[in-house]
Amino acid sequence: MKQLLDFLPLVIFFVVYKLHDIFWATGALIAATLAAFLYSWYKFRKVEKTMLVTVVLVAVFGGLTIYFHNPEFIKWKVTIIYALFAGALLIGQWFFNKSLIQSMLGKEITLPQPVWRKLNSAWALFFIACGLLNIYVAFWLSESLWMNFKVFGLTGLTLLFTLVCGVYIYRHLPPEQNNNESKQ
């Protein structure tokens, strides 16, 4: 349910873009993201930090896109979100010796510390790469191609990277947890 809630504003953004233009789509994205945020708060009585960051950046950069009638703002939002996520992962690891990936998954999965650090670094590098790819596609290719890349390319890359990380995690699970996972 939560993944659908996170993905729905992106689908609405894409559909409205195809029916109208980027400015209408941006308005729809702001409304859908805010609605998802409020629904999440109402349903679960809490909101994840990533969702809070996303709703603020969508509102700010989306608002700037509409106000100045300039789509570059909403295009930058993607890279800024990726940069913030990568920065948080790296700062946590380098300055606080804490893997944020472990903080999110450590209650369900037991892994050695070096594996958590590698996963944390891998996700940070993935976010940096996605941010840089977004800059290239957003500012050197057409708006329509950027929209398709944002919806299908980045989503596909994220799903693929999640799958690769899942395989990596599975290979490093302790034998008893690995056996429990395969029995379920």
PDB file of C-alpha atoms in Angstrom:
ATOM      1  CA  MET A   1       0.000   0.000   0.000  1.00  0.00           C
ATOM      2  CA  LYS A   2       2.747   2.424   0.979  1.00  0.00           C
ATOM      3  CA  GLN A   3       4.677   1.816  -2.252  1.00  0.00           C
ATOM      4  CA  LEU A   4       1.536   2.534  -4.261  1.00  0.00           C
ATOM      5  CA  LEU A   5       1.041   5.718  -2.265  1.00  0.00           C
ATOM      6  CA  ASP A   6       4.600   6.792  -3.108  1.00  0.00           C
ATOM      7  CA  PHE A   7       4.226   5.889  -6.794  1.00  0.00           C
ATOM      8  CA  LEU A   8       0.752   7.333  -7.447  1.00  0.00           C
ATOM      9  CA  PRO A   9       1.798  11.026  -7.684  1.00  0.00           C
ATOM     10  CA  LEU A  10       4.389  10.080 -10.316  1.00  0.00           C
ATOM     11  CA  VAL A  11       1.746   8.261 -12.375  1.00  0.00           C
ATOM     12  CA  ILE A  12      -0.591  11.252 -12.102  1.00  0.00           C
ATOM     13  CA  PHE A  13       2.266  13.586 -13.125  1.00  0.00           C
ATOM     14  CA  PHE A  14       2.930  11.450 -16.209  1.00  0.00           C
ATOM     15  CA  VAL A  15      -0.720  11.088 -17.260  1.00  0.00           C
ATOM     16  CA  VAL A  16      -1.505  14.792 -16.859  1.00  0.00           C
ATOM     17  CA  TYR A  17       1.672  15.657 -18.786  1.00  0.00           C
ATOM     18  CA  LYS A  18       0.550  13.439 -21.675  1.00  0.00           C
ATOM     19  CA  LEU A  19      -2.925  15.035 -21.629  1.00  0.00           C
ATOM     20  CA  HIS A  20      -1.871  18.667 -21.135  1.00  0.00           C
ATOM     21  CA  ASP A  21       1.625  20.025 -20.480  1.00  0.00           C
ATOM     22  CA  ILE A  22       4.329  20.130 -17.841  1.00  0.00           C
ATOM     23  CA  PHE A  23       2.727  23.021 -15.958  1.00  0.00           C
ATOM     24  CA  TRP A  24      -0.603  21.250 -15.516  1.00  0.00           C
ATOM     25  CA  ALA A  25       1.307  18.083 -14.682  1.00  0.00           C
ATOM     26  CA  THR A  26       3.341  19.938 -12.057  1.00  0.00           C
ATOM     27  CA  GLY A  27       0.175  21.278 -10.435  1.00  0.00           C
ATOM     28  CA  ALA A  28      -1.253  17.760 -10.403  1.00  0.00           C
ATOM     29  CA  LEU A  29       2.013  16.441  -8.925  1.00  0.00           C
ATOM     30  CA  ILE A  30       1.876  18.992  -6.107  1.00  0.00           C
ATOM     31  CA  ALA A  31      -1.752  18.127  -5.339  1.00  0.00           C
ATOM     32  CA  ALA A  32      -1.199  14.348  -5.551  1.00  0.00           C
ATOM     33  CA  THR A  33       1.961  14.453  -3.425  1.00  0.00           C
ATOM     34  CA  LEU A  34       0.235  16.552  -0.795  1.00  0.00           C
ATOM     35  CA  ALA A  35      -2.786  14.216  -0.855  1.00  0.00           C
ATOM     36  CA  ALA A  36      -0.510  11.161  -0.438  1.00  0.00           C
ATOM     37  CA  PHE A  37       1.273  12.898   2.437  1.00  0.00           C
ATOM     38  CA  LEU A  38      -1.998  13.759   4.200  1.00  0.00           C
ATOM     39  CA  TYR A  39      -3.426  10.288   3.614  1.00  0.00           C
ATOM     40  CA  SER A  40      -0.268   8.701   4.999  1.00  0.00           C
ATOM     41  CA  TRP A  41      -0.480  10.907   8.079  1.00  0.00           C
ATOM     42  CA  TYR A  42      -4.185  10.127   8.541  1.00  0.00           C
ATOM     43  CA  LYS A  43      -3.854   6.363   7.948  1.00  0.00           C
ATOM     44  CA  PHE A  44      -0.566   5.587   9.723  1.00  0.00           C
ATOM     45  CA  ARG A  45      -0.269   8.576  12.086  1.00  0.00           C
ATOM     46  CA  LYS A  46       3.304   9.066  10.956  1.00  0.00           C
ATOM     47  CA  VAL A  47       5.179  10.169   7.874  1.00  0.00           C
ATOM     48  CA  GLU A  48       8.620   8.967   6.836  1.00  0.00           C
ATOM     49  CA  LYS A  49      11.362  11.568   6.551  1.00  0.00           C
ATOM     50  CA  THR A  50      11.837  10.768   2.876  1.00  0.00           C
ATOM     51  CA  MET A  51       8.181  11.551   2.205  1.00  0.00           C
ATOM     52  CA  LEU A  52       8.424  14.801   4.162  1.00  0.00           C
ATOM     53  CA  VAL A  53      11.490  15.870   2.156  1.00  0.00           C
ATOM     54  CA  THR A  54       9.737  14.912  -1.067  1.00  0.00           C
ATOM     55  CA  VAL A  55       6.542  16.834  -0.322  1.00  0.00           C
ATOM     56  CA  VAL A  56       8.492  19.972   0.615  1.00  0.00           C
ATOM     57  CA  LEU A  57      10.674  19.824  -2.498  1.00  0.00           C
ATOM     58  CA  VAL A  58       7.727  19.063  -4.776  1.00  0.00           C
ATOM     59  CA  ALA A  59       5.817  22.020  -3.328  1.00  0.00           C
ATOM     60  CA  VAL A  60       8.786  24.406  -3.556  1.00  0.00           C
ATOM     61  CA  PHE A  61      10.169  23.411  -6.962  1.00  0.00           C
ATOM     62  CA  GLY A  62       6.722  22.723  -8.388  1.00  0.00           C
ATOM     63  CA  GLY A  63       5.538  26.101  -7.148  1.00  0.00           C
ATOM     64  CA  LEU A  64       8.563  27.792  -8.733  1.00  0.00           C
ATOM     65  CA  THR A  65       7.915  25.924 -11.992  1.00  0.00           C
ATOM     66  CA  ILE A  66       4.341  27.188 -12.136  1.00  0.00           C
ATOM     67  CA  TYR A  67       5.054  30.713 -10.850  1.00  0.00           C
ATOM     68  CA  PHE A  68       7.928  31.394 -13.250  1.00  0.00           C
ATOM     69  CA  HIS A  69       6.446  29.208 -15.998  1.00  0.00           C
ATOM     70  CA  ASN A  70       9.819  27.469 -16.238  1.00  0.00           C
ATOM     71  CA  PRO A  71      10.038  23.652 -16.230  1.00  0.00           C
ATOM     72  CA  GLU A  72      13.710  23.656 -15.210  1.00  0.00           C
ATOM     73  CA  PHE A  73      12.746  23.925 -11.543  1.00  0.00           C
ATOM     74  CA  ILE A  74      10.770  20.680 -11.484  1.00  0.00           C
ATOM     75  CA  LYS A  75      13.558  18.974 -13.433  1.00  0.00           C
ATOM     76  CA  TRP A  76      16.112  20.032 -10.802  1.00  0.00           C
ATOM     77  CA  LYS A  77      13.919  18.669  -8.012  1.00  0.00           C
ATOM     78  CA  VAL A  78      14.731  15.093  -9.024  1.00  0.00           C
ATOM     79  CA  THR A  79      18.488  15.640  -8.804  1.00  0.00           C
ATOM     80  CA  ILE A  80      18.208  17.560  -5.542  1.00  0.00           C
ATOM     81  CA  ILE A  81      16.218  14.745  -3.914  1.00  0.00           C
ATOM     82  CA  TYR A  82      18.794  12.197  -5.052  1.00  0.00           C
ATOM     83  CA  ALA A  83      21.623  14.430  -3.804  1.00  0.00           C
ATOM     84  CA  LEU A  84      19.957  14.834  -0.404  1.00  0.00           C
ATOM     85  CA  PHE A  85      19.425  11.091  -0.046  1.00  0.00           C
ATOM     86  CA  ALA A  86      23.019  10.338  -1.092  1.00  0.00           C
ATOM     87  CA  GLY A  87      24.299  13.058   1.228  1.00  0.00           C
ATOM     88  CA  ALA A  88      22.324  11.703   4.173  1.00  0.00           C
ATOM     89  CA  LEU A  89      23.653   8.187   3.572  1.00  0.00           C
ATOM     90  CA  LEU A  90      27.257   9.346   3.244  1.00  0.00           C
ATOM     91  CA  ILE A  91      27.164  11.784   6.173  1.00  0.00           C
ATOM     92  CA  GLY A  92      25.627   9.109   8.378  1.00  0.00           C
ATOM     93  CA  GLN A  93      28.329   6.652   7.395  1.00  0.00           C
ATOM     94  CA  TRP A  94      31.365   8.970   7.408  1.00  0.00           C
ATOM     95  CA  PHE A  95      30.638  11.265  10.340  1.00  0.00           C
ATOM     96  CA  PHE A  96      28.396   9.196  12.604  1.00  0.00           C
ATOM     97  CA  ASN A  97      29.622   5.707  11.666  1.00  0.00           C
ATOM     98  CA  LYS A  98      25.992   4.738  11.120  1.00  0.00           C
ATOM     99  CA  SER A  99      24.453   3.001   8.123  1.00  0.00           C
ATOM    100  CA  LEU A 100      21.053   4.534   7.428  1.00  0.00           C
ATOM    101  CA  ILE A 101      20.213   1.491   5.311  1.00  0.00           C
ATOM    102  CA  GLN A 102      20.805  -0.629   8.420  1.00  0.00           C
ATOM    103  CA  SER A 103      18.592   1.722  10.426  1.00  0.00           C
ATOM    104  CA  MET A 104      15.773   1.110   7.944  1.00  0.00           C
ATOM    105  CA  LEU A 105      16.205  -2.647   7.471  1.00  0.00           C
ATOM    106  CA  GLY A 106      18.179  -3.811  10.504  1.00  0.00           C
ATOM    107  CA  LYS A 107      15.108  -4.856  12.486  1.00  0.00           C
ATOM    108  CA  GLU A 108      14.132  -7.399   9.827  1.00  0.00           C
ATOM    109  CA  ILE A 109      17.551  -8.488   8.547  1.00  0.00           C
ATOM    110  CA  THR A 110      20.757  -9.458  10.345  1.00  0.00           C
ATOM    111  CA  LEU A 111      23.919  -8.727   8.365  1.00  0.00           C
ATOM    112  CA  PRO A 112      27.581  -8.168   9.235  1.00  0.00           C
ATOM    113  CA  GLN A 113      28.629  -4.509   9.600  1.00  0.00           C
ATOM    114  CA  PRO A 114      30.849  -4.508   6.474  1.00  0.00           C
ATOM    115  CA  VAL A 115      27.854  -5.633   4.401  1.00  0.00           C
ATOM    116  CA  TRP A 116      25.696  -2.820   5.812  1.00  0.00           C
ATOM    117  CA  ARG A 117      28.452  -0.305   4.997  1.00  0.00           C
ATOM    118  CA  LYS A 118      28.749  -1.617   1.435  1.00  0.00           C
ATOM    119  CA  LEU A 119      24.978  -1.442   0.950  1.00  0.00           C
ATOM    120  CA  ASN A 120      24.905   2.080   2.353  1.00  0.00           C
ATOM    121  CA  SER A 121      27.725   3.174   0.016  1.00  0.00           C
ATOM    122  CA  ALA A 122      26.140   1.401  -2.944  1.00  0.00           C
ATOM    123  CA  TRP A 123      22.827   3.214  -2.442  1.00  0.00           C
ATOM    124  CA  ALA A 124      24.621   6.540  -2.052  1.00  0.00           C
ATOM    125  CA  LEU A 125      26.498   5.959  -5.316  1.00  0.00           C
ATOM    126  CA  PHE A 126      23.286   4.841  -7.000  1.00  0.00           C
ATOM    127  CA  PHE A 127      21.534   8.059  -5.944  1.00  0.00           C
ATOM    128  CA  ILE A 128      24.477  10.151  -7.170  1.00  0.00           C
ATOM    129  CA  ALA A 129      24.453   8.334 -10.523  1.00  0.00           C
ATOM    130  CA  CYS A 130      20.681   8.810 -10.891  1.00  0.00           C
ATOM    131  CA  GLY A 131      21.000  12.501 -10.064  1.00  0.00           C
ATOM    132  CA  LEU A 132      23.709  12.961 -12.678  1.00  0.00           C
ATOM    133  CA  LEU A 133      21.726  10.965 -15.250  1.00  0.00           C
ATOM    134  CA  ASN A 134      18.721  13.168 -14.536  1.00  0.00           C
ATOM    135  CA  ILE A 135      20.781  16.308 -15.188  1.00  0.00           C
ATOM    136  CA  TYR A 136      21.936  14.925 -18.516  1.00  0.00           C
ATOM    137  CA  VAL A 137      18.502  13.791 -19.686  1.00  0.00           C
ATOM    138  CA  ALA A 138      16.663  16.853 -18.331  1.00  0.00           C
ATOM    139  CA  PHE A 139      18.925  19.498 -19.823  1.00  0.00           C
ATOM    140  CA  TRP A 140      20.390  17.929 -22.962  1.00  0.00           C
ATOM    141  CA  LEU A 141      17.424  15.944 -24.269  1.00  0.00           C
ATOM    142  CA  SER A 142      13.784  16.806 -24.958  1.00  0.00           C
ATOM    143  CA  GLU A 143      11.221  17.431 -22.230  1.00  0.00           C
ATOM    144  CA  SER A 144       9.135  14.484 -23.410  1.00  0.00           C
ATOM    145  CA  LEU A 145      12.141  12.169 -23.254  1.00  0.00           C
ATOM    146  CA  TRP A 146      12.963  13.464 -19.765  1.00  0.00           C
ATOM    147  CA  MET A 147       9.398  12.710 -18.647  1.00  0.00           C
ATOM    148  CA  ASN A 148       9.632   9.141 -19.944  1.00  0.00           C
ATOM    149  CA  PHE A 149      13.064   8.744 -18.348  1.00  0.00           C
ATOM    150  CA  LYS A 150      11.828  10.108 -15.025  1.00  0.00           C
ATOM    151  CA  VAL A 151       8.828   7.785 -14.907  1.00  0.00           C
ATOM    152  CA  PHE A 152      10.120   4.628 -16.573  1.00  0.00           C
ATOM    153  CA  GLY A 153      13.906   4.937 -16.628  1.00  0.00           C
ATOM    154  CA  LEU A 154      14.529   5.991 -13.041  1.00  0.00           C
ATOM    155  CA  THR A 155      11.786   3.723 -11.720  1.00  0.00           C
ATOM    156  CA  GLY A 156      13.176   0.783 -13.688  1.00  0.00           C
ATOM    157  CA  LEU A 157      16.729   1.504 -12.558  1.00  0.00           C
ATOM    158  CA  THR A 158      15.571   1.708  -8.945  1.00  0.00           C
ATOM    159  CA  LEU A 159      13.696  -1.593  -9.174  1.00  0.00           C
ATOM    160  CA  LEU A 160      16.683  -3.270 -10.827  1.00  0.00           C
ATOM    161  CA  PHE A 161      19.103  -1.882  -8.234  1.00  0.00           C
ATOM    162  CA  THR A 162      16.778  -2.990  -5.427  1.00  0.00           C
ATOM    163  CA  LEU A 163      16.746  -6.498  -6.916  1.00  0.00           C
ATOM    164  CA  VAL A 164      20.556  -6.550  -7.146  1.00  0.00           C
ATOM    165  CA  CYS A 165      20.789  -5.394  -3.517  1.00  0.00           C
ATOM    166  CA  GLY A 166      18.286  -8.078  -2.525  1.00  0.00           C
ATOM    167  CA  VAL A 167      20.472 -10.763  -4.100  1.00  0.00           C
ATOM    168  CA  TYR A 168      23.532  -9.283  -2.365  1.00  0.00           C
ATOM    169  CA  ILE A 169      21.707  -9.275   0.978  1.00  0.00           C
ATOM    170  CA  TYR A 170      20.491 -12.856   0.482  1.00  0.00           C
ATOM    171  CA  ARG A 171      24.054 -14.036  -0.184  1.00  0.00           C
ATOM    172  CA  HIS A 172      25.213 -12.510   3.116  1.00  0.00           C
ATOM    173  CA  LEU A 173      22.371 -13.610   5.388  1.00  0.00           C
ATOM    174  CA  PRO A 174      23.379 -15.833   8.287  1.00  0.00           C
ATOM    175  CA  PRO A 175      22.543 -19.493   7.486  1.00  0.00           C
ATOM    176  CA  GLU A 176      19.641 -19.695   9.975  1.00  0.00           C
ATOM    177  CA  GLN A 177      18.013 -16.520   8.599  1.00  0.00           C
ATOM    178  CA  ASN A 178      18.665 -17.666   5.036  1.00  0.00           C
ATOM    179  CA  ASN A 179      16.869 -20.976   5.744  1.00  0.00           C
ATOM    180  CA  ASN A 180      13.939 -19.168   7.385  1.00  0.00           C
ATOM    181  CA  GLU A 181      13.599 -16.904   4.335  1.00  0.00           C
ATOM    182  CA  SER A 182      13.490 -19.857   1.910  1.00  0.00           C
ATOM    183  CA  LYS A 183      10.841 -21.713   3.985  1.00  0.00           C
ATOM    184  CA  GLN A 184       8.384 -18.813   3.838  1.00  0.00           C
TER     185      GLN A 184
END
